[in-house]
Amino acid sequence: MSQNLQSRRSETRLRPVDLARGHGLSTQAVRNYEEAGILPAAARTPHGYRTYTPLHAAALRAFLALVPAHGHRTATAIMCAVNQGESDEAFRLIDESHAQLLDDRRTLQAVERALRDLDPSAGPAPSAASAPAPASAPSAGPAPVPADGSGGAFIGSLAQALGIRPATLRTWERAGLVRPRRDPLTGYRVYGEADVRDARLTHQLRRGGYLLEQIAPLIARVREAGGLEPLEAALSDWRARLSARGRAMLAGAAELEAYHRQLIPS
């Protein structure tokens, strides 16, 4: 590889400003990229000034194309690996990014499926007035209505509606996936409309094989969006960003392959 670099030093000489100008960068940024190993080492004039070649320009184009696809840190690691002749390591890093993108896409699809499965025509959430008492409550008599009159479902009725055990809902609560309030008179958990929504979404994602720690940020998205309907816009934006990243990976791969061919001719 050093012989390839040496032969290219007789090519057209480029100053740092020549590389920087076409990409809206500062000359210091170009020098920083060289010092980080993103660009091959530059030749020096007798006066100590850096001189670059079209090979360095190709390296810069490859790096700048890789950043939106893989992020700055991974793009840097890829370029350093290529410049050090460790192509397999560069390919491994690229494969990891593709795997992460696929995982993100599957997560989005799981959320979309879960939202479709939350059937709004299934009727209102179980009523606290008609719900069975929680397991810790006396079995005799109907479960009391929440003392504040705000309605909601007790843990037993919600668990029954979802086909799960009350203990599962308590586990979800400890994980922050549902946040029921406490009835001021009885101390029982009371699940409001938003809690029922979050429990149903969690239930669908758990059925899809997702772990609680994977579900937590998705529930947070629902809460930030203010419900399921506003979440559609967030999901659309999420989908667009995944597609943009996929296209960026194609562009980055093309520029990296062009640079790799110049650096290490087949």
PDB file of N, CA and C in Angstrom, residues 27-42 44 50 52 76 80:
ATOM      1  N   THR A  27     -10.094  24.289   6.226  1.00  0.00           N
ATOM      2  CA  THR A  27      -8.835  23.577   6.001  1.00  0.00           C
ATOM      3  C   THR A  27      -8.395  22.848   7.263  1.00  0.00           C
ATOM      4  N   GLN A  28      -8.752  23.400   8.412  1.00  0.00           N
ATOM      5  CA  GLN A  28      -8.411  22.717   9.667  1.00  0.00           C
ATOM      6  C   GLN A  28      -9.127  21.388   9.773  1.00  0.00           C
ATOM      7  N   ALA A  29     -10.378  21.334   9.301  1.00  0.00           N
ATOM      8  CA  ALA A  29     -11.123  20.074   9.328  1.00  0.00           C
ATOM      9  C   ALA A  29     -10.413  19.018   8.489  1.00  0.00           C
ATOM     10  N   VAL A  30      -9.909  19.422   7.326  1.00  0.00           N
ATOM     11  CA  VAL A  30      -9.175  18.482   6.473  1.00  0.00           C
ATOM     12  C   VAL A  30      -7.937  17.972   7.193  1.00  0.00           C
ATOM     13  N   ARG A  31      -7.210  18.868   7.831  1.00  0.00           N
ATOM     14  CA  ARG A  31      -6.019  18.445   8.570  1.00  0.00           C
ATOM     15  C   ARG A  31      -6.389  17.520   9.728  1.00  0.00           C
ATOM     16  N   ASN A  32      -7.506  17.832  10.386  1.00  0.00           N
ATOM     17  CA  ASN A  32      -7.959  16.972  11.487  1.00  0.00           C
ATOM     18  C   ASN A  32      -8.305  15.570  10.989  1.00  0.00           C
ATOM     19  N   TYR A  33      -8.937  15.508   9.818  1.00  0.00           N
ATOM     20  CA  TYR A  33      -9.285  14.207   9.249  1.00  0.00           C
ATOM     21  C   TYR A  33      -8.024  13.392   8.940  1.00  0.00           C
ATOM     22  N   GLU A  34      -7.011  14.071   8.465  1.00  0.00           N
ATOM     23  CA  GLU A  34      -5.763  13.360   8.192  1.00  0.00           C
ATOM     24  C   GLU A  34      -5.147  12.833   9.488  1.00  0.00           C
ATOM     25  N   GLU A  35      -5.123  13.675  10.504  1.00  0.00           N
ATOM     26  CA  GLU A  35      -4.531  13.269  11.778  1.00  0.00           C
ATOM     27  C   GLU A  35      -5.304  12.126  12.417  1.00  0.00           C
ATOM     28  N   ALA A  36      -6.622  12.067  12.159  1.00  0.00           N
ATOM     29  CA  ALA A  36      -7.453  10.994  12.721  1.00  0.00           C
ATOM     30  C   ALA A  36      -7.317   9.693  11.947  1.00  0.00           C
ATOM     31  N   GLY A  37      -6.623   9.724  10.795  1.00  0.00           N
ATOM     32  CA  GLY A  37      -6.471   8.525   9.989  1.00  0.00           C
ATOM     33  C   GLY A  37      -7.559   8.334   8.965  1.00  0.00           C
ATOM     34  N   ILE A  38      -8.468   9.300   8.855  1.00  0.00           N
ATOM     35  CA  ILE A  38      -9.552   9.223   7.869  1.00  0.00           C
ATOM     36  C   ILE A  38      -8.993   9.393   6.461  1.00  0.00           C
ATOM     37  N   LEU A  39      -8.005  10.270   6.322  1.00  0.00           N
ATOM     38  CA  LEU A  39      -7.289  10.456   5.054  1.00  0.00           C
ATOM     39  C   LEU A  39      -5.904   9.837   5.189  1.00  0.00           C
ATOM     40  N   PRO A  40      -5.348   9.331   4.099  1.00  0.00           N
ATOM     41  CA  PRO A  40      -3.965   8.859   4.156  1.00  0.00           C
ATOM     42  C   PRO A  40      -3.043  10.022   4.508  1.00  0.00           C
ATOM     43  N   ALA A  41      -1.874   9.704   5.013  1.00  0.00           N
ATOM     44  CA  ALA A  41      -0.912  10.746   5.356  1.00  0.00           C
ATOM     45  C   ALA A  41      -0.528  11.539   4.107  1.00  0.00           C
ATOM     46  N   ALA A  42      -0.482  12.852   4.253  1.00  0.00           N
ATOM     47  CA  ALA A  42      -0.155  13.726   3.129  1.00  0.00           C
ATOM     48  C   ALA A  42       1.362  13.839   2.969  1.00  0.00           C
ATOM     49  N   ARG A  44       4.699  16.174   2.114  1.00  0.00           N
ATOM     50  CA  ARG A  44       5.064  17.514   2.567  1.00  0.00           C
ATOM     51  C   ARG A  44       6.003  18.159   1.555  1.00  0.00           C
ATOM     52  N   ARG A  50       1.499  20.693   3.606  1.00  0.00           N
ATOM     53  CA  ARG A  50       0.858  19.459   3.172  1.00  0.00           C
ATOM     54  C   ARG A  50       0.463  19.558   1.705  1.00  0.00           C
ATOM     55  N   TYR A  52      -1.887  17.205  -1.065  1.00  0.00           N
ATOM     56  CA  TYR A  52      -2.789  16.073  -1.233  1.00  0.00           C
ATOM     57  C   TYR A  52      -2.894  15.714  -2.714  1.00  0.00           C
ATOM     58  N   THR A  76     -15.535   6.977  10.831  1.00  0.00           N
ATOM     59  CA  THR A  76     -14.104   7.161  11.097  1.00  0.00           C
ATOM     60  C   THR A  76     -13.405   5.814  11.227  1.00  0.00           C
ATOM     61  N   CYS A  80     -10.385   4.399   8.856  1.00  0.00           N
ATOM     62  CA  CYS A  80      -9.092   4.049   9.455  1.00  0.00           C
ATOM     63  C   CYS A  80      -8.733   2.603   9.125  1.00  0.00           C
TER      64      CYS A  80
END
